XYZ file of C-alpha atoms in Angstrom:
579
model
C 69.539 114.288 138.391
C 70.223 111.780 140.937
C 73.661 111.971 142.976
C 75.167 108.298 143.905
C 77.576 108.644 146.770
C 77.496 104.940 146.791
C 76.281 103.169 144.056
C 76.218 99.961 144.939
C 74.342 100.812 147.847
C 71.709 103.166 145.784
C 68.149 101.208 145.416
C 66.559 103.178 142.685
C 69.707 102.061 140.434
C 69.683 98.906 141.398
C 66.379 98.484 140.507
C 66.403 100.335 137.517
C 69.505 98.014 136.195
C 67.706 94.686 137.203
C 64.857 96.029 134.933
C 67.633 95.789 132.484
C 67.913 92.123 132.884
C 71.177 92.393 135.400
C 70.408 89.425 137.769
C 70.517 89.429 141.572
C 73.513 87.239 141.555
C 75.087 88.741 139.356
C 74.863 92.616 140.975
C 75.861 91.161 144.332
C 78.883 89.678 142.892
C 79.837 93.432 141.808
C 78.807 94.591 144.624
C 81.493 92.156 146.696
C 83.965 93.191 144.446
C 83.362 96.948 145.384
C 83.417 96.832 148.726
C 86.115 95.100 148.902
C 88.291 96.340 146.189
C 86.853 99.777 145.592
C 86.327 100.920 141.732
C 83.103 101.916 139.560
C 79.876 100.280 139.567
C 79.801 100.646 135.419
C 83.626 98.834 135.624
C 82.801 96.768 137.671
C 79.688 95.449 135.405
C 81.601 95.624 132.282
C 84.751 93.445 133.158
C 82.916 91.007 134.225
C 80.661 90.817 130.797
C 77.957 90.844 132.506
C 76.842 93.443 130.025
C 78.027 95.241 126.544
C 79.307 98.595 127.532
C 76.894 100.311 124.984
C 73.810 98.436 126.785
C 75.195 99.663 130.379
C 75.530 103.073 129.179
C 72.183 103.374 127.179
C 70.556 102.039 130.210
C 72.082 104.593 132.685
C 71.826 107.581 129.844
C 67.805 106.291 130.218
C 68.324 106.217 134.422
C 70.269 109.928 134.662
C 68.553 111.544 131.766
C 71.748 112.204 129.865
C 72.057 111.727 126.242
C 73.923 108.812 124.851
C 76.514 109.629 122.117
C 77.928 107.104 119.868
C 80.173 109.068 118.400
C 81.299 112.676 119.325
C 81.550 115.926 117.071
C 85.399 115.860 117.367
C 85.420 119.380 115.769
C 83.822 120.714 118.945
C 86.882 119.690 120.949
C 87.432 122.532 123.544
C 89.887 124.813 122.425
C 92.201 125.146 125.368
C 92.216 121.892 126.642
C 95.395 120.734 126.032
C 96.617 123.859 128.031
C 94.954 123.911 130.964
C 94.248 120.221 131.670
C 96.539 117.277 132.112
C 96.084 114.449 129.631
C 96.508 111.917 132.326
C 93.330 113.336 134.225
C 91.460 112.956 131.249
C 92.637 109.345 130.164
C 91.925 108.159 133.928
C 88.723 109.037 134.936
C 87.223 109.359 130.788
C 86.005 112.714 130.279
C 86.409 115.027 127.570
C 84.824 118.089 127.381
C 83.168 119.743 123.701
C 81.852 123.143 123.257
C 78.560 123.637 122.286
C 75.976 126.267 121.316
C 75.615 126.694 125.686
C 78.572 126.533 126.385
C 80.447 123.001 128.059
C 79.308 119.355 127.339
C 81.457 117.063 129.722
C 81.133 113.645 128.245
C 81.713 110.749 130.541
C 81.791 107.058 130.752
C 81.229 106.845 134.418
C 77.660 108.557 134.751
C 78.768 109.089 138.925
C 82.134 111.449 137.968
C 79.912 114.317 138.897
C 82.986 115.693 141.412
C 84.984 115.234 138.558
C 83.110 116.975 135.928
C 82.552 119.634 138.375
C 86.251 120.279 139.004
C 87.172 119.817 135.166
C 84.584 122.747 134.426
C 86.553 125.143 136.993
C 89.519 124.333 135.388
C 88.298 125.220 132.048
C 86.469 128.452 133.759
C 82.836 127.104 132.882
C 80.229 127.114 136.180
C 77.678 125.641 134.129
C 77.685 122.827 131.798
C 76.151 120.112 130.459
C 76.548 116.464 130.269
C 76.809 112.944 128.227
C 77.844 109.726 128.113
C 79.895 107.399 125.327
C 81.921 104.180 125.788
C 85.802 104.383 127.077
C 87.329 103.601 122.925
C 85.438 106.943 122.039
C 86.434 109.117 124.571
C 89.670 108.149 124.178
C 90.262 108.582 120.791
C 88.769 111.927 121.237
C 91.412 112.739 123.952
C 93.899 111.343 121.424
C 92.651 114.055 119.196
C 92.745 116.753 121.176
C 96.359 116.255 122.470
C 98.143 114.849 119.330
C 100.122 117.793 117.579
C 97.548 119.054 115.349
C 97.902 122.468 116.583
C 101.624 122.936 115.718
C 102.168 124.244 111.853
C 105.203 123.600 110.298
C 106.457 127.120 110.295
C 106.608 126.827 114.476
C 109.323 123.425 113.651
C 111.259 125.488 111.139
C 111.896 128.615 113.444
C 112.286 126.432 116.483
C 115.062 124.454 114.472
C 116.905 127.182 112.626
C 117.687 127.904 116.398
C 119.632 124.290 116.765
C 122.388 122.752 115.437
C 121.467 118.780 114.055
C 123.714 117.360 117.012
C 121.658 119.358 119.506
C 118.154 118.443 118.257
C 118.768 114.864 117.939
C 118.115 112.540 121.301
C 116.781 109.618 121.880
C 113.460 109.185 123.545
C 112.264 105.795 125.196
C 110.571 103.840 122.050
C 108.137 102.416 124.295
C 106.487 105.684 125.441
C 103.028 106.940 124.455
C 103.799 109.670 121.605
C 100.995 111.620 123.210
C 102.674 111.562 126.770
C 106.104 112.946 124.856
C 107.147 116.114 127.384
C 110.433 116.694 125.062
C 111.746 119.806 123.455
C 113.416 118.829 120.860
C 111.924 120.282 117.673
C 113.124 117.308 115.191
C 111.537 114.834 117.958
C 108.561 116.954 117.915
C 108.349 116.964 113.795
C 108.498 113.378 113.768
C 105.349 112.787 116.340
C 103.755 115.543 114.467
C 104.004 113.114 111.239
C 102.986 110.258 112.604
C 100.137 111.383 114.767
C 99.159 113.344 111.857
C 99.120 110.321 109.160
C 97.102 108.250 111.878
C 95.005 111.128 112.316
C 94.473 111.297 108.567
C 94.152 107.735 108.243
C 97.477 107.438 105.893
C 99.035 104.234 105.098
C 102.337 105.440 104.690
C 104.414 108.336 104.906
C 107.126 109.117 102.508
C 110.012 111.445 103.087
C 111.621 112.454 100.012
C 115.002 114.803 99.423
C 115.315 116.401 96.512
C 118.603 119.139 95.677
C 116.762 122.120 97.738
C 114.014 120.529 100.037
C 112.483 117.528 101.389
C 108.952 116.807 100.769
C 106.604 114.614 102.813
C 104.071 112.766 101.817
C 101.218 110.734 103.316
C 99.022 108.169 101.137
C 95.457 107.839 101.859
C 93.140 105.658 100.569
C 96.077 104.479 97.967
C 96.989 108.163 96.364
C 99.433 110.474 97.722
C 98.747 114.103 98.564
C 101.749 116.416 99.666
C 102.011 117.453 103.117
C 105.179 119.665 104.328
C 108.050 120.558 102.167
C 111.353 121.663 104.669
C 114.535 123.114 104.259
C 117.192 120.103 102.504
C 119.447 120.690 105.876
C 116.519 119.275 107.986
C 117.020 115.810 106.247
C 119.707 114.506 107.855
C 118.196 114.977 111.229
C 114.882 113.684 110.432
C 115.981 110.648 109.225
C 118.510 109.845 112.039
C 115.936 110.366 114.657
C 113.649 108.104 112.383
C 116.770 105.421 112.389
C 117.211 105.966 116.253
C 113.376 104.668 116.544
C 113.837 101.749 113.689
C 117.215 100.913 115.857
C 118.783 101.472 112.565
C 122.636 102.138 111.540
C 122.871 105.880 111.855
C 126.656 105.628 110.612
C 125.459 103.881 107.370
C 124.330 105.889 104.555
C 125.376 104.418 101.517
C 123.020 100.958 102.178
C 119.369 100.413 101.717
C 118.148 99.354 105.173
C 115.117 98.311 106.581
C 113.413 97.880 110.490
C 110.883 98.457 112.704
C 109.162 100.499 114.958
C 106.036 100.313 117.549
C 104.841 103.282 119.453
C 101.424 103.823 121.471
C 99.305 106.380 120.214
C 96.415 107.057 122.918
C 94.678 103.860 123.113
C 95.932 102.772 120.045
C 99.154 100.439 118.897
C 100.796 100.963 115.711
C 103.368 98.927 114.105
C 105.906 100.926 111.334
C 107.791 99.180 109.066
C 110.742 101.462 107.926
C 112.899 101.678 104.345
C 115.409 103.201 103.830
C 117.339 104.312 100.929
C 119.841 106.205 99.447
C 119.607 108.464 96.629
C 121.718 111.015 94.614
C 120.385 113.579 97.449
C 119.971 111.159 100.244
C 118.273 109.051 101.988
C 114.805 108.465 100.927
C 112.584 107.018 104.081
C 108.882 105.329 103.766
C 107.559 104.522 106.636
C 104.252 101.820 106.473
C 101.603 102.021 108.855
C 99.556 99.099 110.270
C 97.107 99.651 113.263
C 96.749 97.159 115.110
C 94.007 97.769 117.227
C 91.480 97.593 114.383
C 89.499 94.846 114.080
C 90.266 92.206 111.277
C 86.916 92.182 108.599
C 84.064 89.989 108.407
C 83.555 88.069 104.898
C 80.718 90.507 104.757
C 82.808 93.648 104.959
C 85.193 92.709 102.240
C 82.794 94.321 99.024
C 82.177 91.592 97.463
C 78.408 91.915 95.743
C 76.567 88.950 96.957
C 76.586 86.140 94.612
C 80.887 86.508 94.577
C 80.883 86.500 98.107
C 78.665 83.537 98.536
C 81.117 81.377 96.005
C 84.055 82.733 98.233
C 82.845 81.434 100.840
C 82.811 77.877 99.615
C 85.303 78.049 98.050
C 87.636 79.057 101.233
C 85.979 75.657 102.773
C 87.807 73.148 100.260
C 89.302 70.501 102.019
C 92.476 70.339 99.748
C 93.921 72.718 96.676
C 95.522 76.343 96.466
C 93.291 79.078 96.542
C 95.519 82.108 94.833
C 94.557 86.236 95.159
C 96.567 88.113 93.024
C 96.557 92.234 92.375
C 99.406 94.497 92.535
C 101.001 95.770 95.515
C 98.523 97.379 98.603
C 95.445 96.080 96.490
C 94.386 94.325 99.978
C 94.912 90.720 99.045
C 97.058 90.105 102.728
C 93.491 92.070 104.233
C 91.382 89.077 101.898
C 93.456 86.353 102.866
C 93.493 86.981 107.058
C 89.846 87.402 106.883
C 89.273 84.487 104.856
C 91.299 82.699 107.995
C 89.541 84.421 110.459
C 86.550 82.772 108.648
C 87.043 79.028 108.743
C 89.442 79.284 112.111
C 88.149 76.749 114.577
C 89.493 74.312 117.300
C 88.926 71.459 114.842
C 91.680 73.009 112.223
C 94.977 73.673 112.639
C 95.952 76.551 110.424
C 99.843 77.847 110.008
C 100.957 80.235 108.302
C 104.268 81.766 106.959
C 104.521 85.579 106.556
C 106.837 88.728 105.055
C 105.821 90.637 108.000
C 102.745 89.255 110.482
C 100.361 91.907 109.483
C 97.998 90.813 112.421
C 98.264 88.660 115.213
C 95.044 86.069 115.082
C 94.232 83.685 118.021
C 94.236 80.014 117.269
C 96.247 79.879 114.343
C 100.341 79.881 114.341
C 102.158 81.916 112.439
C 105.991 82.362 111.447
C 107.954 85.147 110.094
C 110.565 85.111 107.278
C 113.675 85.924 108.217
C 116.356 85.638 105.427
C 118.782 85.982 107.555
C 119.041 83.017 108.979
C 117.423 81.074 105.920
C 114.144 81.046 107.174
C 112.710 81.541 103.677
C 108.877 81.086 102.462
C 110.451 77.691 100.679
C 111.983 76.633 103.733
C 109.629 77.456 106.166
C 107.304 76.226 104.286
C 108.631 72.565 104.138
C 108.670 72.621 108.225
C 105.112 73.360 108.033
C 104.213 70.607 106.258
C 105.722 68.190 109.284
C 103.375 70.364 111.551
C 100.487 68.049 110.392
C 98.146 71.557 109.729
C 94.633 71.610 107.385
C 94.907 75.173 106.036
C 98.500 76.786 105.193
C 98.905 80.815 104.312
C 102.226 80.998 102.587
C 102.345 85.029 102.162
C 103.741 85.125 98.844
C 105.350 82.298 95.981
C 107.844 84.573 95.057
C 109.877 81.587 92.661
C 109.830 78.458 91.483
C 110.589 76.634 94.858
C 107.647 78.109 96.789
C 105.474 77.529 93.903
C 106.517 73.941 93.866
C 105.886 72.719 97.522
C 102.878 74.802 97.789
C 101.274 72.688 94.823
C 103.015 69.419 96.601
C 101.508 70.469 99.750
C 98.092 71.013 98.145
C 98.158 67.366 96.384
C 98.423 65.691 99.561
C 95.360 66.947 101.073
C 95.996 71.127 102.522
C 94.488 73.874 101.569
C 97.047 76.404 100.617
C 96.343 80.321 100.359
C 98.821 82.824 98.785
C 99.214 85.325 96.646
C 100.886 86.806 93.497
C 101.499 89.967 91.743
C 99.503 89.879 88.261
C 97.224 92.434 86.565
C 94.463 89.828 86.186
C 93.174 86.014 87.555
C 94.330 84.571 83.988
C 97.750 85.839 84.549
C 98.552 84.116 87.800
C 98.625 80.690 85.388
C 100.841 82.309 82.953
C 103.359 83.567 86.080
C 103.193 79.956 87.395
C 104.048 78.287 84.352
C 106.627 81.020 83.048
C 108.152 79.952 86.775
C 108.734 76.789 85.468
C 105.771 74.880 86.912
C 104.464 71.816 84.813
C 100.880 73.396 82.933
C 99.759 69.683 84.806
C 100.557 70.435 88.047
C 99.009 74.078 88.152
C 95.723 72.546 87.058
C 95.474 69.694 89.422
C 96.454 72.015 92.519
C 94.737 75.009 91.667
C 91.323 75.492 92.700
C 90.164 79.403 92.057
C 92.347 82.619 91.766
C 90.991 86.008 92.927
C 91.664 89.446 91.629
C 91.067 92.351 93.115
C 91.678 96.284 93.168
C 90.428 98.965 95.901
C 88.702 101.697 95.250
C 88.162 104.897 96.864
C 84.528 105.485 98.416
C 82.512 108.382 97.433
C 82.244 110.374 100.774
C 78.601 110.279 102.144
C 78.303 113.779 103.605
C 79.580 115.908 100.505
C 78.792 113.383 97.335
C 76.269 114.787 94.314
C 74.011 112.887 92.391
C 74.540 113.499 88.600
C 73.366 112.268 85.101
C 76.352 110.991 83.132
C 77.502 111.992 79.455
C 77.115 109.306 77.028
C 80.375 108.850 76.158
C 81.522 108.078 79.988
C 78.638 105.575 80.159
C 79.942 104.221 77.262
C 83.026 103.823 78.600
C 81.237 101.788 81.666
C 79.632 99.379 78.961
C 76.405 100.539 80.117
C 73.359 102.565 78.486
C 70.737 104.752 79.276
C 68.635 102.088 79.600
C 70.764 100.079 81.972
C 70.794 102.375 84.191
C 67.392 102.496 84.742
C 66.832 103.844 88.293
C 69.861 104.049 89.263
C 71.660 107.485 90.286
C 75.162 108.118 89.580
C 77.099 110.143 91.806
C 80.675 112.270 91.961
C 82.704 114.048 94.265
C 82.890 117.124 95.593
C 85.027 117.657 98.928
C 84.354 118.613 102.546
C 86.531 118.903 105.384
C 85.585 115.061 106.728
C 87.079 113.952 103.085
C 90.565 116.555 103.545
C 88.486 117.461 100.240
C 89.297 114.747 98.288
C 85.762 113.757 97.746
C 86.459 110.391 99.024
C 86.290 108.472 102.451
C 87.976 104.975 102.666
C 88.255 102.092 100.350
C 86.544 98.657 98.989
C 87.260 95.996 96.755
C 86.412 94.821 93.485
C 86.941 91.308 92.649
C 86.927 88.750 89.859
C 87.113 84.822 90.517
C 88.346 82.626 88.530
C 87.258 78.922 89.026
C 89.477 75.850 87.389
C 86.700 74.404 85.449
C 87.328 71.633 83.303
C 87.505 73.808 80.041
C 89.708 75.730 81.610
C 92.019 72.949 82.851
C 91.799 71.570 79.182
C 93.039 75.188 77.921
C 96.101 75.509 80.326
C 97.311 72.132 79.062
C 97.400 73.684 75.634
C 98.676 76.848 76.500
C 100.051 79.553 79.332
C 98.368 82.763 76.774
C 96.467 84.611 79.667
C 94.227 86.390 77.213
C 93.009 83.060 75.958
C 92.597 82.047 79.647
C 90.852 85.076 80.478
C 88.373 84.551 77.407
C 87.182 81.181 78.498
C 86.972 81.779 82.174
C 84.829 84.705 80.953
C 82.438 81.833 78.717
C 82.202 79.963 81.993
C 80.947 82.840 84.071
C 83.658 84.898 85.294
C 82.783 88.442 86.129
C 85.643 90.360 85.180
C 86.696 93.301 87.283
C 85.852 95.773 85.750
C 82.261 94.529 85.760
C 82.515 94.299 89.360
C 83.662 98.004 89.376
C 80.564 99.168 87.081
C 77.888 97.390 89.747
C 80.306 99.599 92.420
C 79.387 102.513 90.393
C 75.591 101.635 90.073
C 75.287 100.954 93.984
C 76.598 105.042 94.091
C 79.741 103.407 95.901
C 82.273 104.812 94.213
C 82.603 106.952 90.349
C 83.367 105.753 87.086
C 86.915 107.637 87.299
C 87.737 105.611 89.856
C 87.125 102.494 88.618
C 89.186 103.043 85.353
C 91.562 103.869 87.162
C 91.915 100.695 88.832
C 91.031 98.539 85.661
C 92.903 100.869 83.807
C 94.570 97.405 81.887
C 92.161 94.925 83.200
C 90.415 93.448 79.733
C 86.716 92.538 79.631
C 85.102 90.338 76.859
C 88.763 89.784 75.049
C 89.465 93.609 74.774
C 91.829 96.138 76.462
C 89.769 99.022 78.771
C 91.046 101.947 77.786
């Protein structure tokens, strides 16, 4: 394997990387910048774009004869890392070393670390070993792994606290500092990283902490159910939820209020924003903490679930010049997740899009965005009405909540913007019914109105433990479906494996239904607000309802029949209530 004491200076690689299409110009430019500021040759290339990090490294994994892994085998993470080597080592020159059937892989991002690799292997008492490359995000989420508080059980917390009084164990730790950096001792501190790096780690969306008269039970939800996770001694409550206050910058003193606030920590490489509730109950303070990571990437249009022909009549739909475009579902059925990628969609210099929100979910370039703030009357209505002076084309107004919203959102959309929001009903028919029953004229709602979307996630079936199976008849029955529909396709179900936490499922998608304002529709609202009569001729103009949206899910070996009913549970199809 070839040793580069100076890259830049090293023909054979220079040669082998112009192959790659790296011009002359462009490598002495690096090559400047080297000499004269020092660094990495692979750095060097990559903050300049001058090419993709994964076409650097697959290039160089060619050139060294190292294997090029996209993603690692995190349960392979050497054992006694954590003990024996610094994090900060790790996080600044990207290595982390896995165990395999040999002995050590080192993987690296910088294929010319071989000093480095050589000393981590000492350190870890290995003379031989073997090595890899994969991009910087990779290797440090797997350092994140290794060093997060997996390790810890929650027997260790509860012996380490019944050793403390509450005033003892609670301190406050600088909110800005990387949870994975923490040094302190202090076991409720300790519990509370464990929870969140363990709900990150788990990919939970929330974490609730729950007393009840002898214990406190936490939860985490993932993929929209919640599963149990600790249950501690009642005393511990207090503590927890001061130190979770302290973070929120919360009233400790006040227990008798609901309150709510915010927290952002680093974890790793990655930044998470926590929105925190409080509030109080016959055996105190209940706490639900909501998780939003911000460094993942918003969605494509493509990514959303939508089956083709839906996603192609979303898609012009979202490009109307004028009229309110509505997504309705109940609360964390992704409609805030539909709406910013919708945005993300038709954002362009020629637009200017604004939006007011109940929080900023995600920060998107090019487009301005406000957050409520009752507190000093910044409310969707009134915030709203300052948006319109802001001469904008596209307005996201993050929920109509009552009749004033509703009202200048439709006055907005009459004068030439296209509005998005949402609203909480079971069904597209129903959002008509809540506008009217807000007091909207029925003549209004269908001049401004231009499509409403419903939608519901469901949990996917996880790819690496799922079983193909053949259906009873009743259950396909209960799908709407026959033998003969369903033909060649193959049905699956769950089974559990430890990448599911044996749940049998592995993230979500969407269902939707889409319901356009056609003229017999219009003519119906004028009549009347009954959403099932709504519903029933948006179905005779083509609607596909969602629970037809859930069977094709089904079909496509996405996701099981259980899951859809229990999604649609409500939702009617053809006039008729599913079970």
């Amino acid at each position: 394997m070839p040793s580069v004491e100076s890259e830049q200076n090293n023909p054979s690689l220079r040669g082998h990387l112009l192959k790659m299409g790296i011009s002359e110009e462009n490598w002495a430019s690096v090559a400047d910048s080297l000499s004269t500021n020092g660094g990495s040759l692979t750095e060097g290339l990559i903050k300049k774009k001058i090419i993709s990090e994964e076409a650097l490294l697959a290039g160089l994994s060619d050139y060294f004869a190292i294997p090029f892994l996209r993603e690692l085998p995190l349960d392979h993470l050497h054992p006694d890392l954590a003990d024996r080597v610094p994090q900060q080592y790790l996080k600044k020159y990207r290595l982390i070393p896995l165990e395999n059937s040999h002995g050590l892989t080192i993987v690296m991002n910088d294929p010319t670390h071989y000093a480095i690799a050589d000393e981590l292997s000492r350190l870890l008492d290995h003379r031989d070993y073997e090595t890899a490359l994969s991009t910087r995000d990779v290797i440090m989420a797997a350092i994140g792994m290794a060093y997060d508080l997996k390790e810890s059980s929650a027997k260790e917390f509860l012996e380490e606290i019944n050793g403390e009084s509450p005033d003892q164990i609670i301190s406050e730790i600088d909110e800005t500092a990387d949870l994975l950096d923490e040094k302190s001792e202090a076991p409720i501190i300790k519990l509370v990283n464990l929870l969140l790096t363990g709900a990150l780690k788990d990919r939970a969306s929330d974490i609730h902490i729950e007393p009840y008269q002898f214990t406190v039970k936490v939860r985490y939800r993932i993929d929209g159910i919640l599963y149990d996770v600790l249950n501690l001694p009642r005393r511990i409550q207090s503590p927890l939820v001061s130190r979770i206050k302290i973070m929120s910058k919360l009233n400790i003193a006040e227990k008798r209020l609901p309150q709510d606030g915010r927290i952002e920590i680093r974890l790793g490489d990655r930044n998470v924003d926590i929105r925190v509730s409080v509030l109080p109950t016959s055996f105190g303070e209940r706490v639900v903490l909501r998780l939003l990571d911000k460094t993942q990437a918003l969605l494509q249009l493509t990514d959303l679930g939508m089956e083709e022909k839906t996603g192609h009549l979303f898609s012009r739909l979202i490009k109307f010049p004028f009229g309110i475009i509505l997504v309705t579902g109940p609360t964390g059925s992704g409609k805030t997740t539909t709406l910013y990628t919708a945005l993300t969609a038709i954002n362009s210099s020629e637009i200017n899009i604004i939006t007011i929100e109940d929080p900023i979910e995600y920060q998107i370039d090019g487009i301005g965005q406000i957050q409520v703030n009752p507190k000093i009357d910044l409310t969707f209505a009134q915030g709203l009405r300052s948006i319109v002076r802001q001469d904008p084309d596209v307005i996201l107004v993050g929920e109509i909540r009552d009749r004033e919203t509703a009202e200048i959102a439709i006055q907005s959309s009459l004068t030439g913007h296209l509005v998005f929001s949402t609203l909480h009903t079971n069904d597209a028919a129903g959002a008509v019914t809540r506008l009217i029953d807000m007091g909207i004229e029925p003549f209004l709602v269908t001049s401004s109105i231009v499509a409403v979307v419903a939608q519901r996630l469901v949990r996917v079936l996880c790819p690496k433990c799922k079983e193909a199976y053949i259906p009873g008849d009743e259950a396909l029955a209960h799908l709407g479906i026959d033998a003969h529909t369903l033909g060649h396709h193959t049905l699956y179900r769950k089974r559990g494996c430890a990448a599911c936490m044996y749940t049998g499922y592995r993230g979500r998608t969407a269902i939707f239904e889409i319901m356009i304002m056609e003229d017999a529709v219009k003519k119906l609202v004028l009549k009347t607000s009954d959403a099932n009569l709504i519903h029933e001729e948006a179905l005779k103009q083509g609607m596909k309802p969602l629970l037809d949206a859930g069977v094709g899910k089904v079909l496509a070996g996405v996701t099981t029949p259980e899951e859809v009913f229990r999604v649609t549970r409500m939702v009617k199809r053809d006039g008729e209530t599913d079970l």
